[in-house]
Coordinates of C-alpha atoms in Angstrom, one line a residue:
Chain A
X1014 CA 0.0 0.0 0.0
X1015 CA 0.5 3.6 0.2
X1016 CA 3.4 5.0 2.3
X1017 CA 4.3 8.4 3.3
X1018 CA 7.5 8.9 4.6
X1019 CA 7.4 12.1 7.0
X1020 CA 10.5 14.0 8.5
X1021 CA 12.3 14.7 10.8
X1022 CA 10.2 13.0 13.2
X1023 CA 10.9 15.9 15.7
X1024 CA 12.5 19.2 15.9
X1025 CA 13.7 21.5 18.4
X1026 CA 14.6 25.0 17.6
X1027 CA 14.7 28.6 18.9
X1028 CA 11.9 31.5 18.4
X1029 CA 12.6 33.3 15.1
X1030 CA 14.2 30.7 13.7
X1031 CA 12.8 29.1 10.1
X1032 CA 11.4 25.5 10.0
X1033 CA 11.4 22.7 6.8
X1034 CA 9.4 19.6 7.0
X1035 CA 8.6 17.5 4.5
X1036 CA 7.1 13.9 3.3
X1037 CA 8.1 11.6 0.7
X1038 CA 6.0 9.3 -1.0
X1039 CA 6.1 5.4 -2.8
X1040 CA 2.9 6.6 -4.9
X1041 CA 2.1 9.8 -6.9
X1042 CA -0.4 11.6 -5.6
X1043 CA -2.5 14.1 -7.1
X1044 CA -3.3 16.1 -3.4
X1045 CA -1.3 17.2 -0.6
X1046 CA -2.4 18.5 2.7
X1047 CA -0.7 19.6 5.4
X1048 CA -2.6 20.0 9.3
X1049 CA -1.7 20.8 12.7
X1050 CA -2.6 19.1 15.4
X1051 CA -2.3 21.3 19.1
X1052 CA -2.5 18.8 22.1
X1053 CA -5.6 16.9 22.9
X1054 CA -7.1 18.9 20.2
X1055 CA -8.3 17.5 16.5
X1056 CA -5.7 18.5 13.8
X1057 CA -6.4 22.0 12.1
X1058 CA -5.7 22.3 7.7
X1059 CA -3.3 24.6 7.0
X1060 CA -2.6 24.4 3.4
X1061 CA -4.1 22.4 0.5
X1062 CA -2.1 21.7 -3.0
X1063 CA -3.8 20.7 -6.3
X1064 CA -1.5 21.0 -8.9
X1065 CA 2.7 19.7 -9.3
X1066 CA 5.0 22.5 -8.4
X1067 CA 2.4 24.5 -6.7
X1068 CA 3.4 27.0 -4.2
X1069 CA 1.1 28.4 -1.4
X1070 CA 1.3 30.4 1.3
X1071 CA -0.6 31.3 4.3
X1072 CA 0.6 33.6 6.5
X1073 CA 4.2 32.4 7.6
X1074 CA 3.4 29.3 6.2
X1075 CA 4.8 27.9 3.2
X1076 CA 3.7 24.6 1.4
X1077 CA 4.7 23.3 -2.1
X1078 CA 3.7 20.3 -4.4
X1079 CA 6.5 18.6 -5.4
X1080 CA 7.0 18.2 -9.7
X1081 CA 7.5 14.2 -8.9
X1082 CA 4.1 14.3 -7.5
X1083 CA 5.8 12.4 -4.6
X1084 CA 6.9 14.9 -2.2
X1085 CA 5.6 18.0 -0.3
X1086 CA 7.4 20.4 1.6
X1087 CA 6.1 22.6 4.4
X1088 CA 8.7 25.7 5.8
X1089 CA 7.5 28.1 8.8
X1090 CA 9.5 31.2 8.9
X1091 CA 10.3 33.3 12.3
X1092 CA 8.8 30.4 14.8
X1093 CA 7.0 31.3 17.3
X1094 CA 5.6 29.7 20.7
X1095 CA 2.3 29.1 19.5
X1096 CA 3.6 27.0 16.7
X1097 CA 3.9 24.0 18.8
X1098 CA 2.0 21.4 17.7
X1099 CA 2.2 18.1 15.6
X1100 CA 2.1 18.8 12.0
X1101 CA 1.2 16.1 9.6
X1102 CA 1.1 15.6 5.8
X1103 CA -1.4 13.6 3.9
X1104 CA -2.0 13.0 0.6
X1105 CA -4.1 11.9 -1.6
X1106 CA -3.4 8.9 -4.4
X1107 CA -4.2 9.8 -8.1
X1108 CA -6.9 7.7 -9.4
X1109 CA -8.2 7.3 -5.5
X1110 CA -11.2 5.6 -4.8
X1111 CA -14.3 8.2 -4.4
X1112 CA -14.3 8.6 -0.8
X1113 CA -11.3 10.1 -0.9
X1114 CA -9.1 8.2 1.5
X1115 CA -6.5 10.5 3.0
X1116 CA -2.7 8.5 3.7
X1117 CA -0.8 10.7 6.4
X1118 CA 2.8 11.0 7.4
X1119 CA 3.8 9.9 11.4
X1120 CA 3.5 13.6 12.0
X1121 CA 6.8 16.1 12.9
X1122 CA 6.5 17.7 16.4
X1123 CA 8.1 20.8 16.7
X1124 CA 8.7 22.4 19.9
X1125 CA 9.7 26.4 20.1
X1126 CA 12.0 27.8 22.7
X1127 CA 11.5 31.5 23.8
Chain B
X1060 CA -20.4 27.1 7.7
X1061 CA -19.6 23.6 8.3
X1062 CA -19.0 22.5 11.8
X1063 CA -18.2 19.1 13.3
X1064 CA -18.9 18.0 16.6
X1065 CA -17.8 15.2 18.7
X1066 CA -18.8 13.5 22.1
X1067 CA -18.2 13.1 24.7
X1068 CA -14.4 14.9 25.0
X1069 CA -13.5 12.7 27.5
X1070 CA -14.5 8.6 28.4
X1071 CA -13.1 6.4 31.0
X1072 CA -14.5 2.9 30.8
X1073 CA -13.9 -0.4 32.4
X1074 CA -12.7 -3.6 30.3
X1075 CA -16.0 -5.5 28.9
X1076 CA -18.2 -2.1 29.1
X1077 CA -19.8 -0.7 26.0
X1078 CA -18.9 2.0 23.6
X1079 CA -20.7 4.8 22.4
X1080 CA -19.3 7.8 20.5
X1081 CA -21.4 10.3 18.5
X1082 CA -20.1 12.5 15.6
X1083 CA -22.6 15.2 13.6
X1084 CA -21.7 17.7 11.1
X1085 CA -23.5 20.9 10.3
X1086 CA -24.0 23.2 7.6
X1087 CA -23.4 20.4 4.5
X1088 CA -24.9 17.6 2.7
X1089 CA -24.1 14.1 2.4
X1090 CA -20.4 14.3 3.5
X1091 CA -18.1 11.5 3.4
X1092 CA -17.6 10.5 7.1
X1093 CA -14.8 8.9 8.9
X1094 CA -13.7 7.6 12.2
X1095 CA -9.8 7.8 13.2
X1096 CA -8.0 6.4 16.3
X1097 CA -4.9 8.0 17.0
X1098 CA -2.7 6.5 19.3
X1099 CA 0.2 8.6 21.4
X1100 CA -0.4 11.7 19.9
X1101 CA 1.4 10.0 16.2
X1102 CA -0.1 8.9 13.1
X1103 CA -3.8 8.7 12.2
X1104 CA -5.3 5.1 11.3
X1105 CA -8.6 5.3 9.4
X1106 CA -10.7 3.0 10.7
X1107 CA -14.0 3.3 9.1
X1108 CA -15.3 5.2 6.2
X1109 CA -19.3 6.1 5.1
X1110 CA -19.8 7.3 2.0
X1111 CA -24.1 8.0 3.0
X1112 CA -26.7 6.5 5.4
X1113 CA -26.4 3.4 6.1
X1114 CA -22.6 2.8 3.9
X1115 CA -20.0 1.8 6.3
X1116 CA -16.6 0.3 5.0
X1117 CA -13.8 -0.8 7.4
X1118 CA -10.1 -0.3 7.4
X1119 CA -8.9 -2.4 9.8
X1120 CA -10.6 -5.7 11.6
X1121 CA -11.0 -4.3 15.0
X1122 CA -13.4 -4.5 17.9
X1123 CA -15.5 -1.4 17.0
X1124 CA -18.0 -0.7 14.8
X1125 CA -19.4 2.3 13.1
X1126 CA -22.6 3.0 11.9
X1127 CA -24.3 5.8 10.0
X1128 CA -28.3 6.3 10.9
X1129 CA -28.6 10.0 9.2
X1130 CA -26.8 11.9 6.8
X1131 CA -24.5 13.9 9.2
X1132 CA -24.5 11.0 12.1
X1133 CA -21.8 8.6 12.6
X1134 CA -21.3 6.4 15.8
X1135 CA -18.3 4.6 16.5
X1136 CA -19.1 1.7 18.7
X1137 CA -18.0 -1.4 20.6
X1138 CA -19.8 -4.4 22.7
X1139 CA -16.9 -5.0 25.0
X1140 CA -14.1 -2.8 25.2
X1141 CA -10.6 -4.0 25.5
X1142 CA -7.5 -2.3 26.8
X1143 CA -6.1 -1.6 23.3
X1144 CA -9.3 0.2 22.4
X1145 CA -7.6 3.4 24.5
X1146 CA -6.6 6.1 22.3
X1147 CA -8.2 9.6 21.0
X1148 CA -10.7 9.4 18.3
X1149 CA -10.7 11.8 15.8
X1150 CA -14.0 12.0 13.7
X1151 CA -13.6 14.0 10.1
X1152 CA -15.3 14.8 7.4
X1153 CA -15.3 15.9 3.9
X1154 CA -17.4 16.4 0.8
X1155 CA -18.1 13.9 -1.6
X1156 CA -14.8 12.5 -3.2
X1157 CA -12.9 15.4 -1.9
X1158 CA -9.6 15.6 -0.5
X1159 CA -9.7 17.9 1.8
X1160 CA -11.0 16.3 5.7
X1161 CA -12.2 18.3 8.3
X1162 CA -11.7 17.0 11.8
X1163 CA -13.9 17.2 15.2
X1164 CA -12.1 17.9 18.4
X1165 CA -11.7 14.5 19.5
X1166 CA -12.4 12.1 22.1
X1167 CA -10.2 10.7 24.6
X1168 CA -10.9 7.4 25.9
X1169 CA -9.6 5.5 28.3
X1170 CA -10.0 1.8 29.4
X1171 CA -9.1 0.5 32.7

């Protein structure tokens, strides 16, 4: 079956700083999503990608659609506290089934130092 | 706007007891519905799936079931709980055939 390979698996860095994530996938898929998940809370969507080498932003939130199809990239720029969390990718396989069966990553959890 | 809501946020049963958890979505029509455990705070398993009323499809053989008595319903259930059966379940949503899910806030169960 699918896999998604996410990393790093955990990151520990100082406010201000910039953070990179990304996922790696066996299978193309033709939609990548990327959430965040705040403790004992139900993970959040950030940012959604249609289309190979897309780029989108939200805020200080960067996400991009790799050309191979098999890869996504999320970056944060100037960290702060309340972007602790768990952040996950997911994606989506081209030629999915129609109930649109999501396969996510093991998640990244990133904690901020003041 | 679409809102999902789960209960109860919290659960602690005994081993053997039964299961009830209720999901409901507002503001949308025949969503695709799913039930997620999550386990340590990583990964998400998918384990059922309801494309309308009545349409349940499982991921995983488990001890749970889910069913799906009206359009924006879904209830995740068990007979007898076991110990595995801890973990947070995540309820989501999304429209039909779409990529995009939407989760609930989650509930935390516990079995002793």
């Amino acid at each position: 079956g699918q896999q998604l390979n996410q990393s790093p698996q955990s990151m520990f860095i100082q406010e201000g700083e910039d953070v990179s994530m990304n996922c790696t996938s066996s299978s193309i898929f033709n939609t990548w999503l990327w959430y965040k998940q705040d403790p004992g809370e139900g993970p959040v969507l950030l940012i959604a990608l249609y289309k190979a080498g897309e780029l989108t932003s939200n805020g200080r939130l960067t996400a991009q659609f790799g050309i191979t199809r098999k890869d996504s990239f999320l970056n944060i720029s100037a960290s702060i506290p309340s972007d602790v969390g768990i952040y996950f990718c997911a994606g989506r396989a081209r030629g999915g089934t129609s109930y649109g069966k999501l396969t996510f990553g093991q998640g990244t959890i990133l904690t901020v130092h003041p | 706007s679409q809102t999902i809501h789960q209960w109860p946020a919290t659960l602690v049963q005994p081993v053997g007891s039964p299961l009830s958890l209720e999901c409901t979505v507002e503001g949308t029509s025949n969503p695709n519905l799913y039930w997620y455990r999550q386990a340590a705070g990583r990964g998400l398993q998918l384990l059922f799936y309801s494309v309308g009323i009545g349409q349940i499809s499982s991921e995983v053989p488990q001890n749970l079931s889910a069913s799906r008595p009206q359009d924006r319903q879904f209830i995740l259930s068990s007979k007898k709980l076991l110990l595995s059966d801890s973990g947070f379940y995540l309820c989501a949503w999304s429209v039909a055939g779409g990529g995009e899910q939407f989760f609930g806030p989650g509930t935390r169960l516990t079995v002793l």
